[in-house]
Structures are given as structure tokens and as C-alpha cells.
Short mmCIF file of C-alpha atoms in Angstrom, two decimals:
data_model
loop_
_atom_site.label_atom_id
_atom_site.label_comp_id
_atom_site.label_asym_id
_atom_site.label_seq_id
_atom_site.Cartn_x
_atom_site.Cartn_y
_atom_site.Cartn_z
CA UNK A 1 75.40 124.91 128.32
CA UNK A 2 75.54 126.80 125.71
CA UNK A 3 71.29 126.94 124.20
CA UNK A 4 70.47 127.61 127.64
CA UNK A 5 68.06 130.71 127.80
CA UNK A 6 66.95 131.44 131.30
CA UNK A 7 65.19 129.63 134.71
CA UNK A 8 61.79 130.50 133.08
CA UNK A 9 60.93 131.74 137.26
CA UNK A 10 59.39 134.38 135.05
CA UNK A 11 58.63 135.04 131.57
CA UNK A 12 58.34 138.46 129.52
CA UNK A 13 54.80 138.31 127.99
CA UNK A 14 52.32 140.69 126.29
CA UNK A 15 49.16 141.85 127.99
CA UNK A 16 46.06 139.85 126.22
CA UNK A 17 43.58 142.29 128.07
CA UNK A 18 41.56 145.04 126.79
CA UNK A 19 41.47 146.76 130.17
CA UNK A 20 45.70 145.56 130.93
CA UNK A 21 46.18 144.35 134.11
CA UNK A 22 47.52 145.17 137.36
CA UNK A 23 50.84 143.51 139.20
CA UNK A 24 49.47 140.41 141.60
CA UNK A 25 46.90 139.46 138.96
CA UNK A 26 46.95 136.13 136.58
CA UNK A 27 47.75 136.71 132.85
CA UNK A 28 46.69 133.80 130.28
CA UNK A 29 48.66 133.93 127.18
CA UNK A 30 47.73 130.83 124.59
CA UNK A 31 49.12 128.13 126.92
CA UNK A 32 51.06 130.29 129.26
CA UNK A 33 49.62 131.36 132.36
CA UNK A 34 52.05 133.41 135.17
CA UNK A 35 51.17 136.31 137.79
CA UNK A 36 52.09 139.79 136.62
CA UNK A 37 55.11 141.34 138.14
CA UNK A 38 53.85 144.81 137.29
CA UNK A 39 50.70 146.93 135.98
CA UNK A 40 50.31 146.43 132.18
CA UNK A 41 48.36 147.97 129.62
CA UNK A 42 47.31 145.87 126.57
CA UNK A 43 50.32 144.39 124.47
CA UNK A 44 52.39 146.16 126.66
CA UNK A 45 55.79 143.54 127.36
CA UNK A 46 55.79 142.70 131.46
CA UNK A 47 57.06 140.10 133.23
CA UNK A 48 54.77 137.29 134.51
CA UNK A 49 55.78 134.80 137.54
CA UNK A 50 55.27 130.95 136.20
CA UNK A 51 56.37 129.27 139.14
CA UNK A 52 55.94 129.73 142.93
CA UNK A 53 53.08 130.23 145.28
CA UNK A 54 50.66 133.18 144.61
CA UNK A 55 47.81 134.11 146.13
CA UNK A 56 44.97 134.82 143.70
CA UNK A 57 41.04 136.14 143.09
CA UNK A 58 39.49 133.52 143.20
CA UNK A 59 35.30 132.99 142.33
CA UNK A 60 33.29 134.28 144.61
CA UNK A 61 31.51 132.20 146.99
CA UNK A 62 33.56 129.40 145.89
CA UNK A 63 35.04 127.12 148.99
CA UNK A 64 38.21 125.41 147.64
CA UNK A 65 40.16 122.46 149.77
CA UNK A 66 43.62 122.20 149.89
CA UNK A 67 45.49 119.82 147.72
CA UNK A 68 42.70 120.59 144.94
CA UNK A 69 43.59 121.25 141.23
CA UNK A 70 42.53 124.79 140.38
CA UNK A 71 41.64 126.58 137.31
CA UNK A 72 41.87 130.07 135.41
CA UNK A 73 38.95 131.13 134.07
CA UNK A 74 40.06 133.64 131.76
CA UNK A 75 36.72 135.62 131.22
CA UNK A 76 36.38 136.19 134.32
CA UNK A 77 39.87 136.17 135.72
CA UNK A 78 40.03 134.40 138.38
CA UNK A 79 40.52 131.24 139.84
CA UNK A 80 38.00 128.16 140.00
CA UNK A 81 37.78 125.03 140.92
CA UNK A 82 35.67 124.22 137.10
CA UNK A 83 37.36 122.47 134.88
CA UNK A 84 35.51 122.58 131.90
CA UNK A 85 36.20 125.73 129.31
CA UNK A 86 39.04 126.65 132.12
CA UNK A 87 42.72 126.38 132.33
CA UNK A 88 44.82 124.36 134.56
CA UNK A 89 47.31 126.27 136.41
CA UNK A 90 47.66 124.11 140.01
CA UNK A 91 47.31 123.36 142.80
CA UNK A 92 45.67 125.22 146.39
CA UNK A 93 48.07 125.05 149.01
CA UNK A 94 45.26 125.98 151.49
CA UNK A 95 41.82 125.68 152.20
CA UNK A 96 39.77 129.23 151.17
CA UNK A 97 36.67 129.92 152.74
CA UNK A 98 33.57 131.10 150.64
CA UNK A 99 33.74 134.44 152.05
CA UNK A 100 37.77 134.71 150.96
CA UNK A 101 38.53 136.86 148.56
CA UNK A 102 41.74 134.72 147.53
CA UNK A 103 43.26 131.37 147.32
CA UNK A 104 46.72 130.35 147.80
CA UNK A 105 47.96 128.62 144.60
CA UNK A 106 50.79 126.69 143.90
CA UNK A 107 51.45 127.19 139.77
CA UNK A 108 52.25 123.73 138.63
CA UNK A 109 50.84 122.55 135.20
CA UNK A 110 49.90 118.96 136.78
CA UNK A 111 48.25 116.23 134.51
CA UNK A 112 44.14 116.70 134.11
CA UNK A 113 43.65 113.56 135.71
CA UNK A 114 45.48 110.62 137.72
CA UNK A 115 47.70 111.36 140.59
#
């Protein structure tokens, strides 16, 4: 095909963050969220994972379920399980217990609601 680009697996974006960012950590660019392949300074070019299972920082204190939709909250950046002012980037793939420091995340932009 001859318009085709690449996979999109992961993207080349620019580092929205005052303080950059360090490789492992969620990046939220506009309506693009991925996991940053490398440390970043601020508008530096890195690549960003978009798809796959990541484990990220998630709130603290925060118990999340399996199977439940999970969101970036991009002041604080990390993941919640708050939808509202937060973006939707998937899915936990396993419970995390209040004291974890992570949460296994599937990235998959599913619909806000319905199944």
C-alpha cells in the first residue's frame, strides 16, 4: 500500500513537560497518550509506546480492579480510576492494591461508556 506510514506500536512525539520525563513514564500529547521509550527533556522528539501493556504510577492509595477503565491525569501524572477532567487511556489488566505503587494497564482508547 502505497500511503501506508507505519504500525503506530509507537509514535515520535514532543515532550509537553516542563520538568521532561523519564523512559517508563506516560506522556499526554493533545489526544495522544503513549509510554516514553526514553528520558526526554521538554520538546525534545522521543518515542512513546501507544499500544501494549505497561505498567504505570498510578494514585496513591487508590485500589483499582481488573477489567476497570483507567485514566491519565495529566497534572499529576499518573493513573486514576476518575474520569472527570482525566483522559482515557484503558484498561487494568490486574487488580492493584492501595499500597501498589503501579498498575498494569492495557492502552486501548475504549468508548467512555457501554461495553
Amino acid at each position: 500500500m502505497r500511503n501506508f506510514i507505519q504500525p503506530g506500536n509507537s509514535l515520535a512525539i514532543a515532550v509537553p513537560y516542563a520538568t521532561g520525563v523519564s523512559s517508563g513514564q506516560g506522556v499526554l500529547v493533545g489526544a495522544l497518550f503513549g509510554v516514553a521509550a526514553v528520558d526526554g527533556v521538554q520538546n525534545a522528539m522521543i518515542e512513546a509506546g501507544t499500544t501494549g501493556v505497561f505498567d504505570l504510577t498510578k494514585e496513591p492509595a487508590l485500589a483499582i480492579a481488573a477489567g476497570v477503565r483507567v485514566f491519565w491525569d495529566n497534572t499529576n501524572r499518573r493513573i486514576t480510576a476518575t474520569a472527570t477532567g482525566n483522559f482515557q487511556v484503558g484498561i487494568s489488566t490486574q487488580a492493584a492494591l492501595a499500597a501498589d505503587a503501579t498498575v498494569r494497564v492495557w492502552l486501548n482508547r475504549v468508548p467512555a461508556a457501554g461495553a
